[in-house]
Amino acid sequence: GAVVSQHPSRVICKSGTSVKIECRSLDFQATTMFWYRQFPKQSLMLMATSNEGSKATYEQGVEKDKFLINHASLTLSTLTVTSAHPEDSSFYICSAERTGGINEQFFGPGTRLTVL
Amino acid sequence: AQKVTQAQTEISVVEKEDVTLDCVYETRDTTYYLFWYKQPPSGELVFLIRRNSFDEQNEISGRYSWNFQKSTSSFNFTITASQVVDSAVYFCALSTGANSKLTFGKGITLSVRP
């Protein structure tokens, strides 16, 4: 149990376009999901905390208008990178916390975004 | 503020050697959780262990063992008889009782040579 999927696993897009990444908890409900970004050979940096039915909470320095997060159901959160630029190329990883769970996140397999 | 320091950046060992990955953490909270994750070249994070601040017992799982020392704020990870498949980046992470936000260390790249 506790499987989290991400779609797509890999995406290449042109500069200026928008890309949507989906994060799904497949066998559990997740009130809270997290979005991380990882540049090559670097650590994971938390971008935002996504709560079902409410606005996401963004970490300092993360542009909320550029990285739109929607958590419309207990099993799905989406991250949209708007007007993507080459510097947005990165590995994006989501995690989900089981509703009622405490400090236990289950990670998705990640999405590799390349902006040309 | 919370912080995780993994001072080692890259470690290279020969197969069957033992290797210890260091992790030092900082937090003012009395309730917190410590984690280790493995990230192979595929990129997917593999959960290895979670330990809460009230449980200082060391843990062993097969070739893996963890040494939690609150006195030195360390949570070190030892791989015994390393194998090539252990080659990966290993992250230590911390979350406090207030929320589940994870703070990751910079990671240690472990290379196990045949």
PDB file of C-alpha atoms in Angstrom:
ATOM      1  CA  GLY A   1       0.000   0.000   0.000  1.00  0.00           C
ATOM      2  CA  ALA A   2       0.853   3.719   0.074  1.00  0.00           C
ATOM      3  CA  VAL A   3       1.690   4.151  -3.580  1.00  0.00           C
ATOM      4  CA  VAL A   4       2.060   7.580  -5.141  1.00  0.00           C
ATOM      5  CA  SER A   5       2.180   8.073  -8.880  1.00  0.00           C
ATOM      6  CA  GLN A   6       3.260  11.027 -10.976  1.00  0.00           C
ATOM      7  CA  HIS A   7       2.400  11.787 -14.545  1.00  0.00           C
ATOM      8  CA  PRO A   8       4.155  12.400 -16.806  1.00  0.00           C
ATOM      9  CA  SER A   9       7.448  10.866 -15.796  1.00  0.00           C
ATOM     10  CA  ARG A  10       9.307  12.909 -18.356  1.00  0.00           C
ATOM     11  CA  VAL A  11       8.321  15.965 -20.371  1.00  0.00           C
ATOM     12  CA  ILE A  12      10.073  18.206 -22.855  1.00  0.00           C
ATOM     13  CA  CYS A  13       8.467  21.494 -23.762  1.00  0.00           C
ATOM     14  CA  LYS A  14       9.233  24.725 -25.522  1.00  0.00           C
ATOM     15  CA  SER A  15      10.032  27.892 -23.658  1.00  0.00           C
ATOM     16  CA  GLY A  16       6.899  29.886 -22.905  1.00  0.00           C
ATOM     17  CA  THR A  17       4.518  26.949 -22.700  1.00  0.00           C
ATOM     18  CA  SER A  18       2.828  25.609 -19.580  1.00  0.00           C
ATOM     19  CA  VAL A  19       3.242  22.120 -18.230  1.00  0.00           C
ATOM     20  CA  LYS A  20       0.975  20.288 -15.797  1.00  0.00           C
ATOM     21  CA  ILE A  21       2.272  17.534 -13.542  1.00  0.00           C
ATOM     22  CA  GLU A  22      -0.116  15.249 -11.692  1.00  0.00           C
ATOM     23  CA  CYS A  23       0.481  13.574  -8.355  1.00  0.00           C
ATOM     24  CA  ARG A  24      -1.896  10.848  -7.254  1.00  0.00           C
ATOM     25  CA  SER A  25      -2.142   8.757  -4.125  1.00  0.00           C
ATOM     26  CA  LEU A  26      -3.371   5.448  -5.494  1.00  0.00           C
ATOM     27  CA  ASP A  27      -4.461   3.525  -2.442  1.00  0.00           C
ATOM     28  CA  PHE A  28      -4.913   6.077   0.297  1.00  0.00           C
ATOM     29  CA  GLN A  29      -6.358   9.508   0.895  1.00  0.00           C
ATOM     30  CA  ALA A  30      -3.981  12.404   1.289  1.00  0.00           C
ATOM     31  CA  THR A  31      -5.137  15.651   2.815  1.00  0.00           C
ATOM     32  CA  THR A  32      -1.662  17.059   2.399  1.00  0.00           C
ATOM     33  CA  MET A  33       0.738  16.723  -0.479  1.00  0.00           C
ATOM     34  CA  PHE A  34       4.140  18.310  -0.954  1.00  0.00           C
ATOM     35  CA  TRP A  35       5.993  19.435  -4.046  1.00  0.00           C
ATOM     36  CA  TYR A  36       9.780  19.365  -4.215  1.00  0.00           C
ATOM     37  CA  ARG A  37      12.275  20.436  -6.842  1.00  0.00           C
ATOM     38  CA  GLN A  38      15.666  18.864  -7.309  1.00  0.00           C
ATOM     39  CA  PHE A  39      18.374  20.292  -9.548  1.00  0.00           C
ATOM     40  CA  PRO A  40      21.106  17.963 -10.816  1.00  0.00           C
ATOM     41  CA  LYS A  41      23.410  16.732  -8.085  1.00  0.00           C
ATOM     42  CA  GLN A  42      21.558  18.773  -5.480  1.00  0.00           C
ATOM     43  CA  SER A  43      19.188  18.072  -2.647  1.00  0.00           C
ATOM     44  CA  LEU A  44      15.416  18.219  -2.641  1.00  0.00           C
ATOM     45  CA  MET A  45      13.999  21.641  -1.929  1.00  0.00           C
ATOM     46  CA  LEU A  46      10.427  21.983  -0.742  1.00  0.00           C
ATOM     47  CA  MET A  47       8.449  24.270  -3.023  1.00  0.00           C
ATOM     48  CA  ALA A  48       5.015  24.188  -1.477  1.00  0.00           C
ATOM     49  CA  THR A  49       2.585  22.352   0.736  1.00  0.00           C
ATOM     50  CA  SER A  50      -0.692  21.501  -0.908  1.00  0.00           C
ATOM     51  CA  ASN A  51      -3.798  21.042   1.218  1.00  0.00           C
ATOM     52  CA  GLU A  52      -6.994  19.569  -0.157  1.00  0.00           C
ATOM     53  CA  GLY A  53      -9.655  22.201  -0.598  1.00  0.00           C
ATOM     54  CA  SER A  54      -7.504  25.176   0.308  1.00  0.00           C
ATOM     55  CA  LYS A  55      -4.729  27.297  -1.112  1.00  0.00           C
ATOM     56  CA  ALA A  56      -1.225  25.945  -1.201  1.00  0.00           C
ATOM     57  CA  THR A  57       1.428  27.303   1.104  1.00  0.00           C
ATOM     58  CA  TYR A  58       4.564  28.291  -0.775  1.00  0.00           C
ATOM     59  CA  GLU A  59       8.089  28.345   0.574  1.00  0.00           C
ATOM     60  CA  GLN A  60      10.029  31.564   0.541  1.00  0.00           C
ATOM     61  CA  GLY A  61      11.347  32.412  -2.889  1.00  0.00           C
ATOM     62  CA  VAL A  62       8.889  30.238  -4.816  1.00  0.00           C
ATOM     63  CA  GLU A  63       6.650  32.211  -7.155  1.00  0.00           C
ATOM     64  CA  LYS A  64       3.064  31.144  -6.622  1.00  0.00           C
ATOM     65  CA  ASP A  65       1.939  32.629  -9.934  1.00  0.00           C
ATOM     66  CA  LYS A  66       4.521  30.623 -11.793  1.00  0.00           C
ATOM     67  CA  PHE A  67       4.001  27.337  -9.996  1.00  0.00           C
ATOM     68  CA  LEU A  68       0.259  26.847  -9.721  1.00  0.00           C
ATOM     69  CA  ILE A  69      -0.852  24.138  -7.357  1.00  0.00           C
ATOM     70  CA  ASN A  70      -4.304  22.657  -7.194  1.00  0.00           C
ATOM     71  CA  HIS A  71      -5.379  19.978  -4.710  1.00  0.00           C
ATOM     72  CA  ALA A  72      -8.957  19.386  -5.723  1.00  0.00           C
ATOM     73  CA  SER A  73      -9.451  15.948  -4.241  1.00  0.00           C
ATOM     74  CA  LEU A  74      -8.000  13.745  -1.534  1.00  0.00           C
ATOM     75  CA  THR A  75      -6.036  11.751  -4.078  1.00  0.00           C
ATOM     76  CA  LEU A  76      -4.868  14.306  -6.613  1.00  0.00           C
ATOM     77  CA  SER A  77      -2.661  17.361  -6.591  1.00  0.00           C
ATOM     78  CA  THR A  78      -1.392  19.104  -9.702  1.00  0.00           C
ATOM     79  CA  LEU A  79       1.543  21.414 -10.277  1.00  0.00           C
ATOM     80  CA  THR A  80       1.441  23.648 -13.333  1.00  0.00           C
ATOM     81  CA  VAL A  81       4.631  25.347 -14.407  1.00  0.00           C
ATOM     82  CA  THR A  82       3.407  28.392 -16.296  1.00  0.00           C
ATOM     83  CA  SER A  83       5.379  30.081 -19.051  1.00  0.00           C
ATOM     84  CA  ALA A  84       8.228  27.663 -18.550  1.00  0.00           C
ATOM     85  CA  HIS A  85      11.791  28.763 -19.167  1.00  0.00           C
ATOM     86  CA  PRO A  86      15.003  26.728 -19.437  1.00  0.00           C
ATOM     87  CA  GLU A  87      15.889  27.561 -15.835  1.00  0.00           C
ATOM     88  CA  ASP A  88      12.728  25.700 -14.750  1.00  0.00           C
ATOM     89  CA  SER A  89      14.222  22.480 -16.078  1.00  0.00           C
ATOM     90  CA  SER A  90      14.481  20.228 -13.070  1.00  0.00           C
ATOM     91  CA  PHE A  91      13.293  17.042 -11.414  1.00  0.00           C
ATOM     92  CA  TYR A  92       9.970  17.618  -9.674  1.00  0.00           C
ATOM     93  CA  ILE A  93       8.942  15.191  -6.948  1.00  0.00           C
ATOM     94  CA  CYS A  94       5.686  15.056  -5.051  1.00  0.00           C
ATOM     95  CA  SER A  95       4.883  13.332  -1.806  1.00  0.00           C
ATOM     96  CA  ALA A  96       1.636  12.584  -0.044  1.00  0.00           C
ATOM     97  CA  GLU A  97       0.832  12.302   3.606  1.00  0.00           C
ATOM     98  CA  ARG A  98      -1.877   9.842   4.515  1.00  0.00           C
ATOM     99  CA  THR A  99      -4.914  11.532   6.064  1.00  0.00           C
ATOM    100  CA  GLY A 100      -4.548  11.015   9.786  1.00  0.00           C
ATOM    101  CA  GLY A 101      -0.926  10.054   9.428  1.00  0.00           C
ATOM    102  CA  ILE A 102       1.836  11.774  11.323  1.00  0.00           C
ATOM    103  CA  ASN A 103       5.063  12.878   9.716  1.00  0.00           C
ATOM    104  CA  GLU A 104       5.110  10.117   7.150  1.00  0.00           C
ATOM    105  CA  GLN A 105       5.325  11.061   3.502  1.00  0.00           C
ATOM    106  CA  PHE A 106       5.152   8.715   0.550  1.00  0.00           C
ATOM    107  CA  PHE A 107       7.043   9.897  -2.492  1.00  0.00           C
ATOM    108  CA  GLY A 108       6.151   9.732  -6.147  1.00  0.00           C
ATOM    109  CA  PRO A 109       8.693   8.629  -8.757  1.00  0.00           C
ATOM    110  CA  GLY A 110       9.349  12.161  -9.957  1.00  0.00           C
ATOM    111  CA  THR A 111       8.894  14.081 -13.207  1.00  0.00           C
ATOM    112  CA  ARG A 112      11.846  15.246 -15.232  1.00  0.00           C
ATOM    113  CA  LEU A 113      11.052  18.540 -16.953  1.00  0.00           C
ATOM    114  CA  THR A 114      13.237  19.845 -19.747  1.00  0.00           C
ATOM    115  CA  VAL A 115      12.437  23.258 -21.183  1.00  0.00           C
ATOM    116  CA  LEU A 116      14.048  24.009 -24.526  1.00  0.00           C
TER     117      LEU A 116
ATOM    118  CA  ALA B   1      14.830  26.664  12.204  1.00  0.00           C
ATOM    119  CA  GLN B   2      15.835  23.139  11.415  1.00  0.00           C
ATOM    120  CA  LYS B   3      18.893  21.961   9.609  1.00  0.00           C
ATOM    121  CA  VAL B   4      20.420  18.699   8.434  1.00  0.00           C
ATOM    122  CA  THR B   5      24.121  18.422   7.719  1.00  0.00           C
ATOM    123  CA  GLN B   6      25.647  15.621   5.723  1.00  0.00           C
ATOM    124  CA  ALA B   7      29.284  16.615   5.730  1.00  0.00           C
ATOM    125  CA  GLN B   8      30.404  13.809   3.441  1.00  0.00           C
ATOM    126  CA  THR B   9      29.594  14.517  -0.192  1.00  0.00           C
ATOM    127  CA  GLU B  10      31.036  11.510  -1.976  1.00  0.00           C
ATOM    128  CA  ILE B  11      32.230   8.159  -0.679  1.00  0.00           C
ATOM    129  CA  SER B  12      33.783   5.408  -2.724  1.00  0.00           C
ATOM    130  CA  VAL B  13      34.324   1.916  -1.347  1.00  0.00           C
ATOM    131  CA  VAL B  14      35.121  -1.500  -2.674  1.00  0.00           C
ATOM    132  CA  GLU B  15      32.456  -4.159  -2.504  1.00  0.00           C
ATOM    133  CA  LYS B  16      32.165  -5.932   0.865  1.00  0.00           C
ATOM    134  CA  GLU B  17      33.571  -2.994   2.773  1.00  0.00           C
ATOM    135  CA  ASP B  18      31.504  -1.453   5.559  1.00  0.00           C
ATOM    136  CA  VAL B  19      30.607   2.203   5.169  1.00  0.00           C
ATOM    137  CA  THR B  20      29.053   4.755   7.520  1.00  0.00           C
ATOM    138  CA  LEU B  21      27.130   7.771   6.306  1.00  0.00           C
ATOM    139  CA  ASP B  22      26.996  10.626   8.790  1.00  0.00           C
ATOM    140  CA  CYS B  23      24.042  12.861   9.564  1.00  0.00           C
ATOM    141  CA  VAL B  24      23.891  15.704  12.077  1.00  0.00           C
ATOM    142  CA  TYR B  25      20.677  17.586  12.688  1.00  0.00           C
ATOM    143  CA  GLU B  26      19.565  20.774  14.415  1.00  0.00           C
ATOM    144  CA  THR B  27      16.147  21.567  15.805  1.00  0.00           C
ATOM    145  CA  ARG B  28      14.688  23.269  18.837  1.00  0.00           C
ATOM    146  CA  ASP B  29      11.667  21.015  18.888  1.00  0.00           C
ATOM    147  CA  THR B  30      11.599  18.184  21.383  1.00  0.00           C
ATOM    148  CA  THR B  31       9.409  16.090  19.110  1.00  0.00           C
ATOM    149  CA  TYR B  32      10.885  15.370  15.727  1.00  0.00           C
ATOM    150  CA  TYR B  33      11.386  12.610  13.196  1.00  0.00           C
ATOM    151  CA  LEU B  34      14.505  11.562  11.372  1.00  0.00           C
ATOM    152  CA  PHE B  35      14.591   9.762   8.055  1.00  0.00           C
ATOM    153  CA  TRP B  36      16.984   8.178   5.622  1.00  0.00           C
ATOM    154  CA  TYR B  37      16.183   7.852   1.932  1.00  0.00           C
ATOM    155  CA  LYS B  38      18.047   6.223  -0.928  1.00  0.00           C
ATOM    156  CA  GLN B  39      17.919   7.759  -4.400  1.00  0.00           C
ATOM    157  CA  PRO B  40      19.240   5.433  -7.105  1.00  0.00           C
ATOM    158  CA  PRO B  41      20.044   6.773 -10.599  1.00  0.00           C
ATOM    159  CA  SER B  42      16.392   6.305 -11.605  1.00  0.00           C
ATOM    160  CA  GLY B  43      15.571   9.213  -9.303  1.00  0.00           C
ATOM    161  CA  GLU B  44      12.844   7.638  -7.220  1.00  0.00           C
ATOM    162  CA  LEU B  45      13.263   8.128  -3.488  1.00  0.00           C
ATOM    163  CA  VAL B  46      13.325   4.890  -1.541  1.00  0.00           C
ATOM    164  CA  PHE B  47      12.322   5.128   2.100  1.00  0.00           C
ATOM    165  CA  LEU B  48      14.757   3.379   4.432  1.00  0.00           C
ATOM    166  CA  ILE B  49      13.860   4.337   7.983  1.00  0.00           C
ATOM    167  CA  ARG B  50      11.922   6.737  10.178  1.00  0.00           C
ATOM    168  CA  ARG B  51      12.861   7.314  13.791  1.00  0.00           C
ATOM    169  CA  ASN B  52      11.115   9.567  16.301  1.00  0.00           C
ATOM    170  CA  SER B  53      12.965  11.628  18.860  1.00  0.00           C
ATOM    171  CA  PHE B  54      11.766   9.563  21.778  1.00  0.00           C
ATOM    172  CA  ASP B  55      13.169   6.307  20.505  1.00  0.00           C
ATOM    173  CA  GLU B  56      16.943   6.205  20.770  1.00  0.00           C
ATOM    174  CA  GLN B  57      17.234   2.516  20.211  1.00  0.00           C
ATOM    175  CA  ASN B  58      19.560   1.610  17.426  1.00  0.00           C
ATOM    176  CA  GLU B  59      18.067  -0.370  14.598  1.00  0.00           C
ATOM    177  CA  ILE B  60      19.329  -3.102  12.353  1.00  0.00           C
ATOM    178  CA  SER B  61      17.677  -4.250   9.157  1.00  0.00           C
ATOM    179  CA  GLY B  62      19.692  -6.795   7.264  1.00  0.00           C
ATOM    180  CA  ARG B  63      22.935  -5.126   6.176  1.00  0.00           C
ATOM    181  CA  TYR B  64      21.663  -1.716   7.270  1.00  0.00           C
ATOM    182  CA  SER B  65      21.970  -0.271  10.752  1.00  0.00           C
ATOM    183  CA  TRP B  66      21.284   3.124  12.257  1.00  0.00           C
ATOM    184  CA  ASN B  67      22.848   4.796  15.273  1.00  0.00           C
ATOM    185  CA  PHE B  68      20.739   7.550  16.822  1.00  0.00           C
ATOM    186  CA  GLN B  69      22.570   9.666  19.413  1.00  0.00           C
ATOM    187  CA  LYS B  70      20.592  12.588  20.808  1.00  0.00           C
ATOM    188  CA  SER B  71      23.583  13.742  22.824  1.00  0.00           C
ATOM    189  CA  THR B  72      25.449  14.541  19.617  1.00  0.00           C
ATOM    190  CA  SER B  73      22.359  15.176  17.449  1.00  0.00           C
ATOM    191  CA  SER B  74      23.452  12.508  15.053  1.00  0.00           C
ATOM    192  CA  PHE B  75      21.659   9.786  13.136  1.00  0.00           C
ATOM    193  CA  ASN B  76      24.311   7.805  11.314  1.00  0.00           C
ATOM    194  CA  PHE B  77      23.699   5.035   8.825  1.00  0.00           C
ATOM    195  CA  THR B  78      25.987   2.047   8.329  1.00  0.00           C
ATOM    196  CA  ILE B  79      25.943  -0.389   5.448  1.00  0.00           C
ATOM    197  CA  THR B  80      27.714  -3.631   6.225  1.00  0.00           C
ATOM    198  CA  ALA B  81      29.350  -5.657   3.472  1.00  0.00           C
ATOM    199  CA  SER B  82      28.443  -3.120   0.807  1.00  0.00           C
ATOM    200  CA  GLN B  83      27.296  -4.229  -2.622  1.00  0.00           C
ATOM    201  CA  VAL B  84      27.347  -2.558  -6.018  1.00  0.00           C
ATOM    202  CA  VAL B  85      23.563  -2.174  -5.823  1.00  0.00           C
ATOM    203  CA  ASP B  86      24.047   0.091  -2.821  1.00  0.00           C
ATOM    204  CA  SER B  87      25.488   2.744  -5.132  1.00  0.00           C
ATOM    205  CA  ALA B  88      23.131   5.707  -4.886  1.00  0.00           C
ATOM    206  CA  VAL B  89      22.655   9.084  -3.272  1.00  0.00           C
ATOM    207  CA  TYR B  90      21.569   8.851   0.356  1.00  0.00           C
ATOM    208  CA  PHE B  91      19.624  11.627   2.035  1.00  0.00           C
ATOM    209  CA  CYS B  92      19.056  12.215   5.704  1.00  0.00           C
ATOM    210  CA  ALA B  93      15.964  14.296   6.505  1.00  0.00           C
ATOM    211  CA  LEU B  94      14.213  15.843   9.483  1.00  0.00           C
ATOM    212  CA  SER B  95      10.659  16.865  10.254  1.00  0.00           C
ATOM    213  CA  THR B  96       9.372  18.370  13.463  1.00  0.00           C
ATOM    214  CA  GLY B  97       6.222  17.639  15.380  1.00  0.00           C
ATOM    215  CA  ALA B  98       4.648  20.923  14.294  1.00  0.00           C
ATOM    216  CA  ASN B  99       4.173  19.868  10.699  1.00  0.00           C
ATOM    217  CA  SER B 100       5.368  17.276   8.275  1.00  0.00           C
ATOM    218  CA  LYS B 101       7.650  19.461   6.219  1.00  0.00           C
ATOM    219  CA  LEU B 102      10.863  17.627   5.506  1.00  0.00           C
ATOM    220  CA  THR B 103      14.242  19.300   5.593  1.00  0.00           C
ATOM    221  CA  PHE B 104      16.775  17.318   3.609  1.00  0.00           C
ATOM    222  CA  GLY B 105      20.521  17.196   3.910  1.00  0.00           C
ATOM    223  CA  LYS B 106      22.582  17.715   0.775  1.00  0.00           C
ATOM    224  CA  GLY B 107      22.969  14.004   0.235  1.00  0.00           C
ATOM    225  CA  ILE B 108      25.933  11.639   0.058  1.00  0.00           C
ATOM    226  CA  THR B 109      26.861   9.943  -3.199  1.00  0.00           C
ATOM    227  CA  LEU B 110      27.982   6.425  -2.445  1.00  0.00           C
ATOM    228  CA  SER B 111      29.856   4.470  -5.089  1.00  0.00           C
ATOM    229  CA  VAL B 112      30.527   0.815  -4.469  1.00  0.00           C
ATOM    230  CA  ARG B 113      33.115  -0.630  -6.840  1.00  0.00           C
ATOM    231  CA  PRO B 114      33.241  -4.318  -7.677  1.00  0.00           C
TER     232      PRO B 114
END
